[in-house]
Structure formats: structure tokens, C-alpha cells
Amino acid sequence: MLRAEDNKFLTESGAGTGMGELLRRFWIPVLLSEELPEADGEPKKITVMGEELLAFRDSRGVVGVVDQYCPHRGANLWLGRNEECGIRCVYHGWKFDTDGRCVDMPTSYPDLNAKDLIRTKSYPAREWGEMIWAYMGPADAMPELPALEMALLPPAHRYVSKKWQDCNWVQALEGSIDTAHFTFAHLAFDKEENEILDIKKHFVNPLVRMSTDQMRWIAQDPRPVIKISPHEAGLTIAGGRLTDSDNIYWRIAQFLMPVHAYAPSAMPGENIFGQSFVPVTDTNCWIYTYAWNPERPLTEDERAAYDRGNGVIAEVDENYVPLRNKRNDYLIDRKLQKTSSYTGIKGVSEQDAAVQDSQGPIADRTREHLGPTDLGIMHFRKLLMDAARALQAGEAPPHLAHQDRYTVRSGGCVTHKAKDLAAVMVERFGDAAGFVGKPRAAAAE
């Protein structure tokens, strides 16, 4: 468990808080590119870590992220006209470019050059992997964009979406790197026959082609041994389950500082799933969800399945709110819960959201009783809090110097029980930390 003051420190993301300042030292996604589909189009209100901002795509196609409110009299710039490389306030006509500079001030005399003295808050923005990223930290400490594999690949190799969630970002991310909860939260079963159901026909991701053996091992061993391997971009978190022989079935997740996590589901050649958890306020978040395949383009059938909700990708409405959510009790089916599913909820993403939201808007970690399978959660919290406290003491996170080491993969494998984690990682990924280098199919966008 955590002390109350540590839980507060871990979960606060506002400007000036320890964790909020740590998050602001990294590039984080704030929108999907598809949410700003055209130059001079409609601007988009966004709230990121409690800050009310406005995103717009100017006449050149360049995206700006600026304060939502005009510095003149506080009118909301969302009402403004997006025109000729700037957003113009409809109250008195002040106009601002993507860098926050005032480029026109009709209410002032031209010879005073008053507009040159006015700026509104703005943050650097970049498009990367079909997401719009913002850097909200000190200008002189801006790092490179993280070299996520899915962003290095051609667009045909990836699928990107997002979903809303009604809880603090930390508990949502903790759920994603918890390799032990699969046995109960996601596994389908037949109570009458007392056997595991075909994963492709029920609640779990049908594009993860888990064998009957893998299903049985997950069901029979709910207490995987957890192994942790720190690396230059974050943590590798592996859960090993007993099999029917001298082998161990490993499910290997990745946490990448400070908000990214990769699911441990993919076997060699299968699509890989990742998520980025971005606080809106301290009690809700956007989760950017993506699937990619480094070896081939995604098929139309795969994309259609993701549109309907699949794996960590939720089935969402036009506002990216999951169709099964807190307000409709995730459409839980109690009959199904008694016969075929521990949760009675359809969809891996929705099952995760239900249990994470149920912990409260901000989980009270002073009431926890952690066990051996929570080792990855403990290391994750320590890494985040140590980095935030070091930053408060003037020490920048070392991960900022290693954005090129974010090109990692997660996934599963079966290896002999005598092998240690490093050997397992080499066997599965060719590297003891899961690094794969620049993808062979990489192409600049």
C-alpha cells in the first residue's frame, strides 16, 4: 500500500505538481490527427492535465496548441475564425498563429506595434503516428519524439484510435501492465462443461490467436511469477506461467516512460497492441489505443474488427466514448457472468475499464494489500515517483536522452523453465530488453 501523501503525489497531474511536471517533460499525445481533418477547419477544445487548450490546423496544415482563452478579455477562442494561418477571436478580432504570437490587433493603432508585445500560451505540436503530440515543458529542455515502432512504420501497418475513461490515468495504466489479471478479467469459460471456451468466439481478442494450451495455462495458473527488467525507456514486465511440461509460458508487457504501455498478448507474427494514457483531469483520461504489425500491412478485416472494438481498442461512438461505459454499467450481463464470463461484460477494453473505474475516480492505495503478482505495479510506481522527485531536485529524467530506445515490442513465448528472463527476451525479441531497432518497413511520413 501507499501512504496517502504518496498516492496524492503519484496521481496529481496539474501544473506545479511533482508528477505533472514530470509528464510535461515528455511529448504526449493530445489528439488524433483525424480530429483536425482539414486546413482552416473547425478548432478543437482539449483539456490536458487540467489545462484548457485549443488545437487548430492552420492554412498550411500546421497544427497549433494554444490557450483556449484570448489574452485580451478572456473570450473563448473556440468561437474564433480559423483563417489565413491564425485563429481570430470573434470578440475584438485579435488573431494568433500556431506559436501563440498575436499577428493582428485591429483594436490598436498600427504605429504602436502593440500586437508584437502580446503572446498567448502555446505549446509545440507535432504529428507522429497519426496522433498530434504536444510538449508542455520548458522550451530549453524539449526532447526528441519517442521512437515508437508503430509511428516509424507506414500508415498501412497500423490502426490508431482512442477512448474515454472515467478514472485517474495511473490506475488505468496499472491495469494495462498487470499481466496476472487475465485469468479472471478476460478469460471465457463454460461452467456446465467446466472447460475453457474458444477465445475467438467469446470475450477476448479474436485477432490474438491463443491456442487451447495457452488458454489452459492461463486458467490453471492464476499466480504467474513476475520478472522485471528496467531499461533505458522504461520497464519490461514479464509474467511466467507453468505449462504441462518443463516449459514456461511467458507474457511480456512493456512500460515506456511516462504514459505508454504495450499489451503482452502477441505471439510471433501477430499484431501488437499499445496504449498511451493521458490525463484530462485527475479523475478522467484519454487512452490512445493502437495496433500495428511490423511485418505486413493490416488487412481490411482486421481494421473492421478494430472499428467494432477489439483487444485494447474499444467500440466507441463518434466522440470516442465507449459504447459500454460507466454510465450504462458497461451493459453487464449477469446471466452470462454465471455461465461464460467472470465479468459478464463484452470486450477486453471494456472489461478493463469496468474494474479500473470501479476503483474510484482516484484509487485509494492506502487500502491495498499487494501480493507477489503485483511486483510490476510496485516497480512502475517507484520508477514514476523516483523520477518526479529527482526532477524536483533538479535532475532531469534519464529516459529523455534515450528516445531512440522506445522502439520495443511486447508479446508472448514458450521457453524452457531453466532460462532466465534475459534469455527469454533474446529468444522472443532478439534483445534482452525487447528492443528491435528501426523497423525494416519504416518510412517517413
Short mmCIF file of C-alpha atoms in Angstrom, two decimals:
data_model
loop_
_atom_site.label_atom_id
_atom_site.label_comp_id
_atom_site.label_asym_id
_atom_site.label_seq_id
_atom_site.Cartn_x
_atom_site.Cartn_y
_atom_site.Cartn_z
CA MET A 1 0.00 0.00 0.00
CA LEU A 2 0.98 3.65 -0.33
CA ARG A 3 0.84 6.44 2.19
CA ALA A 4 -1.88 8.99 1.46
CA GLU A 5 0.69 11.65 0.59
CA ASP A 6 2.42 9.27 -1.84
CA ASN A 7 -0.87 8.38 -3.51
CA LYS A 8 -1.59 12.09 -3.93
CA PHE A 9 1.88 12.67 -5.36
CA LEU A 10 1.51 9.75 -7.80
CA THR A 11 -1.89 10.74 -9.18
CA GLU A 12 -1.84 14.54 -9.43
CA SER A 13 -1.03 15.91 -12.89
CA GLY A 14 -1.70 19.64 -12.67
CA ALA A 15 0.93 22.26 -13.41
CA GLY A 16 3.29 22.67 -10.47
CA THR A 17 2.70 19.21 -9.03
CA GLY A 18 5.60 16.77 -8.94
CA MET A 19 4.02 14.24 -11.31
CA GLY A 20 2.50 16.92 -13.52
CA GLU A 21 5.91 18.49 -14.07
CA LEU A 22 7.41 15.10 -14.88
CA LEU A 23 4.73 14.39 -17.51
CA ARG A 24 5.32 17.81 -19.04
CA ARG A 25 8.96 16.94 -19.77
CA PHE A 26 7.86 14.36 -22.34
CA TRP A 27 5.92 14.57 -25.58
CA ILE A 28 2.39 13.24 -25.04
CA PRO A 29 -0.49 12.66 -27.48
CA VAL A 30 -3.33 15.17 -27.16
CA LEU A 31 -5.49 14.42 -30.23
CA LEU A 32 -5.83 12.05 -33.14
CA SER A 33 -4.81 13.59 -36.45
CA GLU A 34 -8.25 12.72 -37.82
CA GLU A 35 -9.83 15.09 -35.28
CA LEU A 36 -8.36 18.04 -37.23
CA PRO A 37 -9.09 16.77 -40.74
CA GLU A 38 -8.56 19.93 -42.83
CA ALA A 39 -6.65 23.17 -43.00
CA ASP A 40 -8.59 26.18 -41.67
CA GLY A 41 -11.17 23.76 -40.30
CA GLU A 42 -13.04 23.76 -37.03
CA PRO A 43 -10.78 24.15 -33.96
CA LYS A 44 -10.92 21.58 -31.16
CA LYS A 45 -11.23 22.20 -27.43
CA ILE A 46 -8.93 19.96 -25.42
CA THR A 47 -8.10 19.66 -21.74
CA VAL A 48 -4.71 18.18 -20.90
CA MET A 49 -3.59 17.72 -17.29
CA GLY A 50 -6.16 20.28 -16.20
CA GLU A 51 -5.14 22.92 -18.76
CA GLU A 52 -7.86 24.14 -21.12
CA LEU A 53 -6.31 24.39 -24.56
CA LEU A 54 -7.35 24.83 -28.18
CA ALA A 55 -5.96 22.88 -31.13
CA PHE A 56 -6.34 24.04 -34.72
CA ARG A 57 -4.87 23.26 -38.13
CA ASP A 58 -3.84 26.43 -39.96
CA SER A 59 -3.85 27.25 -43.68
CA ARG A 60 -0.52 25.44 -44.18
CA GLY A 61 -1.79 22.30 -42.45
CA VAL A 62 0.35 23.01 -39.39
CA VAL A 63 -1.24 22.22 -36.01
CA GLY A 64 -1.17 24.70 -33.15
CA VAL A 65 -1.96 24.07 -29.49
CA VAL A 66 -2.70 27.32 -27.64
CA ASP A 67 -4.53 28.63 -24.62
CA GLN A 68 -8.26 28.29 -25.09
CA TYR A 69 -8.92 31.86 -23.92
CA CYS A 70 -7.98 35.10 -25.64
CA PRO A 71 -5.50 37.14 -23.55
CA HIS A 72 -7.43 40.34 -24.36
CA ARG A 73 -10.71 39.88 -22.47
CA GLY A 74 -10.88 36.13 -21.98
CA ALA A 75 -13.29 35.16 -24.76
CA ASN A 76 -13.07 31.53 -25.82
CA LEU A 77 -11.03 31.18 -29.00
CA TRP A 78 -13.03 28.08 -29.95
CA LEU A 79 -15.64 30.56 -31.19
CA GLY A 80 -12.95 32.07 -33.38
CA ARG A 81 -12.47 32.07 -37.13
CA ASN A 82 -9.65 29.84 -38.37
CA GLU A 83 -8.29 31.83 -41.28
CA GLU A 84 -5.07 32.71 -43.12
CA CYS A 85 -2.63 30.98 -40.74
CA GLY A 86 -4.24 32.03 -37.49
CA ILE A 87 -7.22 31.81 -35.16
CA ARG A 88 -9.12 35.13 -34.86
CA CYS A 89 -11.10 35.96 -31.73
CA VAL A 90 -14.65 36.97 -32.61
CA TYR A 91 -14.89 39.44 -29.73
CA HIS A 92 -12.42 42.12 -30.89
CA GLY A 93 -10.58 40.42 -33.76
CA TRP A 94 -7.23 39.68 -32.15
CA LYS A 95 -5.56 36.93 -34.14
CA PHE A 96 -2.96 34.36 -33.05
CA ASP A 97 -0.76 31.97 -35.00
CA THR A 98 0.21 28.41 -34.09
CA ASP A 99 3.14 29.69 -31.99
CA GLY A 100 0.87 31.93 -29.91
CA ARG A 101 2.06 35.19 -31.48
CA CYS A 102 -0.50 37.94 -31.97
CA VAL A 103 -0.36 38.65 -35.71
CA ASP A 104 -3.24 41.13 -35.91
CA MET A 105 -4.76 43.54 -33.38
CA PRO A 106 -7.47 45.62 -35.09
CA THR A 107 -8.32 47.47 -31.85
CA SER A 108 -4.85 49.07 -31.61
CA TYR A 109 -3.22 51.81 -33.67
CA PRO A 110 -0.80 50.26 -36.20
CA ASP A 111 2.08 52.56 -35.29
CA LEU A 112 2.08 51.33 -31.69
CA ASN A 113 3.10 47.77 -32.63
CA ALA A 114 1.10 46.55 -29.64
CA LYS A 115 0.49 43.19 -31.24
CA ASP A 116 4.24 42.47 -31.11
CA LEU A 117 4.09 42.66 -27.33
CA ILE A 118 1.29 40.13 -26.94
CA ARG A 119 1.54 36.34 -26.91
CA THR A 120 -0.85 33.71 -25.73
CA LYS A 121 0.29 30.47 -24.15
CA SER A 122 1.21 27.90 -26.76
CA TYR A 123 2.88 24.52 -26.82
CA PRO A 124 4.98 22.88 -29.56
CA ALA A 125 2.92 20.35 -31.51
CA ARG A 126 3.97 17.54 -33.83
CA GLU A 127 2.13 14.85 -35.80
CA TRP A 128 3.56 11.38 -35.26
CA GLY A 129 1.91 8.04 -35.88
CA GLU A 130 -1.45 9.66 -36.81
CA MET A 131 -1.58 11.37 -33.43
CA ILE A 132 -0.97 15.01 -32.51
CA TRP A 133 1.61 15.33 -29.75
CA ALA A 134 2.33 18.32 -27.53
CA TYR A 135 5.30 19.23 -25.40
CA MET A 136 4.24 21.24 -22.34
CA GLY A 137 7.56 21.58 -20.53
CA PRO A 138 10.42 24.12 -20.56
CA ALA A 139 11.41 25.12 -24.08
CA ASP A 140 15.12 24.62 -23.42
CA ALA A 141 14.55 21.01 -22.28
CA MET A 142 12.42 19.77 -25.20
CA PRO A 143 13.38 16.17 -26.12
CA GLU A 144 13.02 14.26 -29.35
CA LEU A 145 9.74 12.47 -30.08
CA PRO A 146 9.67 8.90 -28.75
CA ALA A 147 10.62 6.40 -31.46
CA LEU A 148 7.57 4.19 -31.02
CA GLU A 149 7.69 1.39 -33.56
CA MET A 150 4.13 1.90 -34.71
CA ALA A 151 4.92 5.54 -35.63
CA LEU A 152 8.02 4.53 -37.59
CA LEU A 153 6.02 2.18 -39.79
CA PRO A 154 3.98 3.17 -42.87
CA PRO A 155 0.33 4.02 -42.03
CA ALA A 156 -0.88 0.80 -43.67
CA HIS A 157 0.82 -1.17 -40.89
CA ARG A 158 -1.10 0.45 -38.01
CA TYR A 159 -4.52 1.30 -36.65
CA VAL A 160 -4.94 4.21 -34.21
CA SER A 161 -7.93 5.25 -32.10
CA LYS A 162 -8.69 6.46 -28.58
CA LYS A 163 -11.22 6.02 -25.81
CA TRP A 164 -12.50 8.00 -22.85
CA GLN A 165 -12.16 6.59 -19.35
CA ASP A 166 -13.71 7.75 -16.07
CA CYS A 167 -10.79 7.36 -13.70
CA ASN A 168 -7.30 8.60 -12.91
CA TRP A 169 -4.75 7.74 -15.59
CA VAL A 170 -2.42 5.89 -13.20
CA GLN A 171 -4.85 3.12 -12.25
CA ALA A 172 -5.79 2.68 -15.91
CA LEU A 173 -2.14 2.28 -16.87
CA GLU A 174 -1.52 -0.08 -13.94
CA GLY A 175 -4.21 -2.35 -15.32
CA SER A 176 -2.50 -2.49 -18.68
CA ILE A 177 0.83 -3.73 -17.29
CA ASP A 178 -0.76 -6.18 -14.84
CA THR A 179 -0.10 -9.49 -16.59
CA ALA A 180 -1.83 -11.53 -13.85
CA HIS A 181 -5.45 -10.35 -14.15
CA PHE A 182 -6.15 -12.13 -17.45
CA THR A 183 -7.28 -15.33 -15.69
CA PHE A 184 -10.37 -13.69 -14.22
CA ALA A 185 -10.99 -10.39 -16.01
CA HIS A 186 -10.79 -11.70 -19.58
CA LEU A 187 -10.99 -15.47 -19.70
CA ALA A 188 -14.15 -17.10 -21.04
CA PHE A 189 -15.35 -20.44 -19.68
CA ASP A 190 -18.20 -22.92 -19.82
CA LYS A 191 -19.43 -23.58 -16.30
CA GLU A 192 -21.51 -26.60 -17.26
CA GLU A 193 -18.68 -28.31 -19.15
CA ASN A 194 -16.00 -26.97 -16.77
CA GLU A 195 -13.67 -26.14 -19.65
CA ILE A 196 -12.23 -23.10 -21.34
CA LEU A 197 -14.12 -21.77 -24.35
CA ASP A 198 -12.63 -20.97 -27.73
CA ILE A 199 -11.18 -17.49 -27.25
CA LYS A 200 -12.10 -16.48 -30.82
CA LYS A 201 -15.81 -16.94 -30.14
CA HIS A 202 -16.20 -15.05 -26.90
CA PHE A 203 -14.89 -12.12 -24.92
CA VAL A 204 -11.21 -11.98 -25.63
CA ASN A 205 -9.44 -10.53 -28.65
CA PRO A 206 -10.18 -12.79 -31.65
CA LEU A 207 -7.13 -11.49 -33.50
CA VAL A 208 -4.86 -12.89 -30.80
CA ARG A 209 -4.75 -16.50 -31.89
CA MET A 210 -4.20 -18.05 -28.48
CA SER A 211 -4.03 -21.82 -28.57
CA THR A 212 -6.04 -24.10 -26.32
CA ASP A 213 -2.80 -24.82 -24.46
CA GLN A 214 -2.19 -21.13 -23.76
CA MET A 215 -5.77 -20.72 -22.58
CA ARG A 216 -5.42 -23.70 -20.25
CA TRP A 217 -2.13 -22.48 -18.81
CA ILE A 218 -3.67 -19.07 -18.03
CA ALA A 219 -6.68 -20.71 -16.42
CA GLN A 220 -4.68 -23.23 -14.39
CA ASP A 221 -2.02 -20.84 -13.13
CA PRO A 222 -3.55 -17.59 -11.81
CA ARG A 223 -0.31 -16.69 -9.99
CA PRO A 224 2.36 -16.09 -12.65
CA VAL A 225 5.88 -15.40 -11.47
CA ILE A 226 6.68 -11.78 -12.27
CA LYS A 227 10.08 -10.72 -13.56
CA ILE A 228 11.13 -7.08 -14.04
CA SER A 229 13.83 -5.77 -16.34
CA PRO A 230 14.48 -1.99 -16.27
CA HIS A 231 15.79 -0.44 -19.47
CA GLU A 232 16.59 2.97 -20.92
CA ALA A 233 12.98 3.68 -21.94
CA GLY A 234 11.12 2.10 -19.01
CA LEU A 235 10.38 -1.40 -17.77
CA THR A 236 9.85 -4.85 -19.20
CA ILE A 237 7.30 -6.74 -17.09
CA ALA A 238 7.05 -10.47 -17.74
CA GLY A 239 4.63 -12.97 -16.24
CA GLY A 240 5.58 -16.65 -16.45
CA ARG A 241 3.02 -19.43 -16.05
CA LEU A 242 3.56 -23.15 -15.59
CA THR A 243 2.78 -25.43 -18.52
CA ASP A 244 2.23 -29.17 -18.74
CA SER A 245 5.94 -29.79 -19.34
CA ASP A 246 9.31 -28.28 -18.44
CA ASN A 247 8.42 -25.05 -20.23
CA ILE A 248 7.20 -21.68 -19.02
CA TYR A 249 4.58 -19.64 -20.89
CA TRP A 250 5.73 -16.01 -20.75
CA ARG A 251 3.53 -12.98 -21.38
CA ILE A 252 5.75 -9.91 -21.68
CA ALA A 253 4.47 -6.33 -21.30
CA GLN A 254 6.31 -3.04 -21.74
CA PHE A 255 6.02 0.25 -19.84
CA LEU A 256 7.59 3.24 -21.58
CA MET A 257 8.04 6.48 -19.67
CA PRO A 258 5.88 8.15 -18.75
CA VAL A 259 2.46 7.15 -20.19
CA HIS A 260 2.85 4.29 -22.70
CA ALA A 261 2.20 0.56 -22.19
CA TYR A 262 2.19 -2.43 -24.53
CA ALA A 263 -0.03 -5.47 -24.03
CA PRO A 264 1.63 -8.90 -23.54
CA SER A 265 -0.61 -10.80 -25.92
CA ALA A 266 1.08 -11.06 -29.34
CA MET A 267 2.80 -14.24 -30.42
CA PRO A 268 5.40 -14.00 -33.24
CA GLY A 269 3.90 -12.56 -36.42
CA GLU A 270 0.71 -11.30 -34.73
CA ASN A 271 -0.43 -7.72 -34.31
CA ILE A 272 0.96 -5.83 -31.30
CA PHE A 273 -1.23 -3.61 -29.11
CA GLY A 274 -0.22 -0.43 -27.30
CA GLN A 275 -1.82 2.35 -25.28
CA SER A 276 -0.90 5.86 -24.16
CA PHE A 277 -2.64 7.19 -21.05
CA VAL A 278 -3.10 10.98 -20.96
CA PRO A 279 -4.71 12.78 -18.01
CA VAL A 280 -7.56 15.15 -18.81
CA THR A 281 -8.06 15.98 -15.16
CA ASP A 282 -7.05 13.90 -12.16
CA THR A 283 -10.30 11.93 -12.37
CA ASN A 284 -10.51 11.07 -16.10
CA CYS A 285 -8.24 10.42 -19.04
CA TRP A 286 -7.97 9.75 -22.74
CA ILE A 287 -6.39 6.44 -23.66
CA TYR A 288 -4.83 6.41 -27.12
CA THR A 289 -5.01 2.85 -28.44
CA TYR A 290 -3.18 1.35 -31.38
CA ALA A 291 -2.35 -1.90 -33.11
CA TRP A 292 0.50 -2.49 -35.51
CA ASN A 293 2.29 -5.21 -37.40
CA PRO A 294 5.95 -4.63 -38.26
CA GLU A 295 5.98 -7.31 -40.96
CA ARG A 296 2.94 -6.51 -43.10
CA PRO A 297 0.06 -4.09 -43.66
CA LEU A 298 -3.08 -4.65 -41.62
CA THR A 299 -5.91 -6.31 -43.53
CA GLU A 300 -9.32 -4.77 -44.14
CA ASP A 301 -10.87 -7.45 -41.93
CA GLU A 302 -8.53 -6.50 -39.11
CA ARG A 303 -9.38 -2.83 -39.45
CA ALA A 304 -13.10 -3.63 -39.49
CA ALA A 305 -12.68 -5.68 -36.33
CA TYR A 306 -10.91 -2.78 -34.64
CA ASP A 307 -13.72 -0.45 -35.68
CA ARG A 308 -16.09 -2.79 -33.83
CA GLY A 309 -13.83 -2.95 -30.77
CA ASN A 310 -11.08 -5.49 -30.37
CA GLY A 311 -8.36 -6.11 -27.79
CA VAL A 312 -7.37 -2.86 -26.08
CA ILE A 313 -9.32 -0.96 -28.76
CA ALA A 314 -12.84 -0.17 -27.58
CA GLU A 315 -16.01 0.10 -29.64
CA VAL A 316 -16.64 3.86 -29.47
CA ASP A 317 -19.15 6.44 -30.67
CA GLU A 318 -18.37 9.48 -32.79
CA ASN A 319 -16.90 11.23 -29.74
CA TYR A 320 -14.64 8.26 -28.88
CA VAL A 321 -16.71 7.36 -25.84
CA PRO A 322 -17.01 3.56 -25.45
CA LEU A 323 -20.50 2.23 -26.16
CA ARG A 324 -20.21 0.14 -22.98
CA ASN A 325 -19.21 2.55 -20.23
CA LYS A 326 -19.71 3.62 -16.64
CA ARG A 327 -22.99 5.42 -17.37
CA ASN A 328 -24.69 2.26 -18.67
CA ASP A 329 -22.90 -0.16 -16.31
CA TYR A 330 -20.89 -1.49 -19.26
CA LEU A 331 -24.05 -3.37 -20.34
CA ILE A 332 -23.13 -6.11 -17.89
CA ASP A 333 -24.98 -9.40 -18.48
CA ARG A 334 -25.46 -11.24 -15.16
CA LYS A 335 -26.66 -14.41 -16.83
CA LEU A 336 -23.54 -14.54 -18.96
CA GLN A 337 -21.48 -13.86 -15.86
CA LYS A 338 -22.80 -17.04 -14.28
CA THR A 339 -22.16 -19.26 -17.29
CA SER A 340 -19.45 -17.94 -19.59
CA SER A 341 -17.53 -14.91 -18.25
CA TYR A 342 -16.31 -13.76 -14.87
CA THR A 343 -17.29 -10.18 -15.73
CA GLY A 344 -20.37 -10.62 -17.94
CA ILE A 345 -19.04 -7.66 -19.95
CA LYS A 346 -18.24 -7.78 -23.65
CA GLY A 347 -14.82 -6.64 -24.79
CA VAL A 348 -11.34 -6.75 -23.28
CA SER A 349 -11.12 -2.94 -23.26
CA GLU A 350 -14.49 -2.60 -21.58
CA GLN A 351 -13.68 -5.30 -19.01
CA ASP A 352 -10.51 -3.40 -18.11
CA ALA A 353 -12.37 -0.09 -17.90
CA ALA A 354 -15.06 -1.53 -15.65
CA VAL A 355 -12.67 -2.79 -13.00
CA GLN A 356 -10.41 0.27 -13.21
CA ASP A 357 -13.32 2.72 -12.96
CA SER A 358 -14.72 0.70 -10.05
CA GLN A 359 -11.62 1.57 -8.01
CA GLY A 360 -12.99 5.11 -7.77
CA PRO A 361 -12.11 8.32 -9.61
CA ILE A 362 -8.72 8.12 -7.89
CA ALA A 363 -7.87 4.73 -6.40
CA ASP A 364 -7.18 4.83 -2.66
CA ARG A 365 -3.91 2.94 -2.50
CA THR A 366 -3.73 3.26 1.29
CA ARG A 367 -6.27 0.41 1.46
CA GLU A 368 -4.38 -2.02 -0.79
CA HIS A 369 -2.86 -5.35 0.17
CA LEU A 370 -0.40 -6.16 -2.60
CA GLY A 371 0.90 -9.64 -3.36
CA PRO A 372 3.59 -11.38 -5.45
CA THR A 373 1.81 -10.83 -8.76
CA ASP A 374 1.79 -7.06 -8.13
CA LEU A 375 5.56 -6.75 -8.46
CA GLY A 376 5.31 -4.95 -11.79
CA ILE A 377 2.91 -2.40 -10.30
CA MET A 378 5.32 -1.72 -7.44
CA HIS A 379 8.23 -1.13 -9.82
CA PHE A 380 6.11 1.10 -12.07
CA ARG A 381 5.06 3.33 -9.16
CA LYS A 382 8.60 3.56 -7.82
CA LEU A 383 10.00 4.46 -11.23
CA LEU A 384 7.47 7.25 -11.73
CA MET A 385 7.72 8.70 -8.24
CA ASP A 386 11.51 8.49 -8.10
CA ALA A 387 11.75 10.29 -11.45
CA ALA A 388 9.31 13.01 -10.35
CA ARG A 389 11.15 13.58 -7.07
CA ALA A 390 14.51 13.64 -8.82
CA LEU A 391 13.13 16.29 -11.20
CA GLN A 392 12.04 18.36 -8.21
CA ALA A 393 15.63 18.15 -7.03
CA GLY A 394 16.89 19.38 -10.40
CA GLU A 395 17.71 16.06 -12.08
CA ALA A 396 16.10 15.50 -15.49
CA PRO A 397 14.67 12.03 -16.23
CA PRO A 398 17.41 9.96 -17.90
CA HIS A 399 14.83 8.50 -20.30
CA LEU A 400 14.68 11.85 -22.10
CA ALA A 401 18.12 11.17 -23.55
CA HIS A 402 17.04 7.80 -24.96
CA GLN A 403 14.00 8.47 -27.12
CA ASP A 404 15.60 6.22 -29.75
CA ARG A 405 15.27 3.30 -27.33
CA TYR A 406 11.47 3.41 -27.34
CA THR A 407 11.36 1.06 -30.32
CA VAL A 408 10.37 -2.01 -28.32
CA ARG A 409 7.89 -4.84 -28.67
CA SER A 410 5.79 -6.85 -26.27
CA GLY A 411 4.40 -10.35 -26.70
CA GLY A 412 4.35 -13.97 -25.65
CA CYS A 413 6.53 -17.05 -25.98
CA VAL A 414 7.11 -20.51 -24.53
CA THR A 415 10.62 -21.36 -23.33
CA HIS A 416 12.34 -23.91 -21.12
CA LYS A 417 11.95 -23.18 -17.41
CA ALA A 418 15.73 -23.14 -16.89
CA LYS A 419 16.10 -19.93 -18.92
CA ASP A 420 16.18 -16.59 -17.12
CA LEU A 421 14.25 -13.54 -18.30
CA ALA A 422 17.13 -12.10 -20.31
CA ALA A 423 17.44 -15.34 -22.26
CA VAL A 424 13.68 -15.40 -22.78
CA MET A 425 13.75 -11.86 -24.18
CA VAL A 426 16.60 -12.72 -26.53
CA GLU A 427 14.71 -15.79 -27.74
CA ARG A 428 11.49 -13.86 -28.30
CA PHE A 429 12.78 -10.47 -29.48
CA GLY A 430 16.47 -10.87 -30.22
CA ASP A 431 17.35 -8.44 -27.41
CA ALA A 432 17.30 -8.70 -23.62
CA ALA A 433 15.07 -5.61 -23.29
CA GLY A 434 12.77 -6.21 -26.24
CA PHE A 435 14.46 -3.61 -28.44
CA VAL A 436 14.08 -4.29 -32.12
CA GLY A 437 15.79 -1.29 -33.69
CA LYS A 438 14.29 0.69 -36.53
CA PRO A 439 11.63 -1.42 -38.28
CA ARG A 440 12.58 -2.80 -41.65
CA ALA A 441 9.38 -1.42 -43.15
CA ALA A 442 9.91 2.05 -41.70
CA ALA A 443 9.11 5.04 -43.87
CA ALA A 444 8.98 8.74 -43.13
CA GLU A 445 5.57 10.33 -43.20
#
